[in-house]
């Protein structure tokens, strides 16, 4: 990376906060299950208050209290991040790959292929996302996690493709690309050596904000009951299940909610920081 | 940046200080009238919407609440669930063979359009409901009427088993003596309607109801509210009741309860767990809180035709594995654990069956071993549930209980219509979370429908466990025709016991209804059969505002927002 970019990034407090949040959330998600004190799916009868049936508050046995079925909230939080993060990273990786490939190809080659692909993008952009998810959920009657992120990835590459395409069209006309062409370099070599390095930066930036968006979508889907299957925990489902207890045990909403906010906020700040650092002109 | 901080600080301040909690107890009390008086508007609500107001076709709970205000039938139930005459002058006389029922009508009963209700109206209304073109969901309850199939197939213009003897006398003849016919005759399907109203509204009669009930429909703003006005022509018009009933629909639970606590709604029912707990703990609301049985039964239906549940020991193991007390606790005690096929208020409920299906993990493991699975069942079992958070909660409870005895449960959540369709097909759903609400207070609506082999059809089966037992069938068939109520109860008790031991369902619980009303709402009682039965309510007006301390503590709100605050 350009050392000047790194300096700009370090100076940007928002970006550093974002990076720390991302680090925190990612570590929680991937190492959390190892640190979980209890089985997240085991329902303890002492986790529910004997007279009211409400989940017990934090105590020595349940360090962040229990959830509505008497399961250990802390363990569920530590396990739940993995689903959200797996989906977010998996879907984003797929979206960035597809978006970059299509964006560069359409931008570089242009013509009928470009027009046709961009109309497809228009169609995809015009479809309400959650509606598609609901339909898919009815078609595959219990979609696995993999289906979920492939679907999310395949639906969210469009913006990225458009931005990459515009940038490619711009780069394609620059002198060094023309020089390479004049020197007889093959098209694929031009794309890999000269075009890609120049369009990868907006892709990284968009990718990091896309992670944030997908985390929200995953939790929205879990909230609508379309996400992971019980008893597997995810932050979104935990938020959903806690809503009924918002006045008696607000932590059931606030804790997973705070983690989702941290993740989304972190990735957004990081994305903006990366944009300011890598692409100061825009 | 600073301005953003300042703005957000202001927002928080408004949020914390401005959230005015509703009063802890009732805001209004009654005037203290000792005798019932007429007048006032009763304001009630429901979270769902009224679909239609045609007693022949509108068979959902919310519509029925409104139908009970607008219509009356020959028979009804008192609050103790005894059959009583309503438009009939007395309970019918039954012939020696138990197949013919003769009803005499009260004289001078009028529809709200002013016309007198006579026996011919009863006949027309019944035949209209039974006509295939009406496609009423109630036809099945009257399948034993003589001449019904000729009528349904169009060979006869009338049902020969329904005979008008004179202006005020009507007779029904059945092909077999069936005691549940009286229960069927108390269902809204039979409520007399004026035929001229059907002629005037051939397509939208469900929106323009005319009946012989205590109220008439004054206004209907679809999806928002219905206003019912006292019917001055009602045959019991001298009984004092509210002038109007304002029925707000599509009201969300949380906001409905807040409005109730603020005195804007007169009756509250169906709560979130938090609100239910508040109400149960509140001493100020205690005199105005009522609890009653839900008249339903919930359990895990196990398909007796599919492995592993074709083995009775596996089914018993599941029934023993369910920690019903824990289920009740997880639902904040809004349900009563049960281990048999009938809820307690239904004749046939047995007091000696308590250990047959109860939580006993050791017995569960023994039964599994007897079935040949000493180490649990390897292949996962799939349980079907329909959409909704409560279903998921129950599914997770079942998952945990079964996991403890070594059965892995997978959950298949589908839309309600798919759930109904698929669980009713043979060899489709291994297990399903099932509930059944009484159609009328008789064991027949539970045992006959859920466990009689005639209902274990290849498709559209109500016997979703596909349970077949010839001795249960025989007991149920005998009970239906038995006229002596003690003997009948005895037969149902025997059938209940066999079903409970054979465990086609792991019976789990019956729900508890909890409701509250404003102090000035008088004579409201939970009816064992009709949900939210408002016909007999009168209002003790003018209501008086109760003086209250201004207990505004913003820190309470703040504490509630803290992650570990509250409980």
XYZ file of C-alpha atoms in Angstrom, chain B residues 19 109 114 180 235 258 276 323 353 380 396 408 417 498 520:
15
model
C -41.922 8.749 28.304
C -88.855 -12.600 18.833
C -88.748 -5.618 12.600
C -73.785 -33.730 20.075
C -86.595 -9.794 22.754
C -51.194 1.062 27.115
C -49.272 -10.274 31.496
C -40.829 -31.173 31.133
C -54.524 -40.119 34.722
C -33.193 -36.933 13.431
C -37.058 -25.063 20.954
C -32.460 -35.059 17.728
C -51.856 -22.989 5.262
C -56.725 -45.371 26.171
C -66.868 0.756 35.608
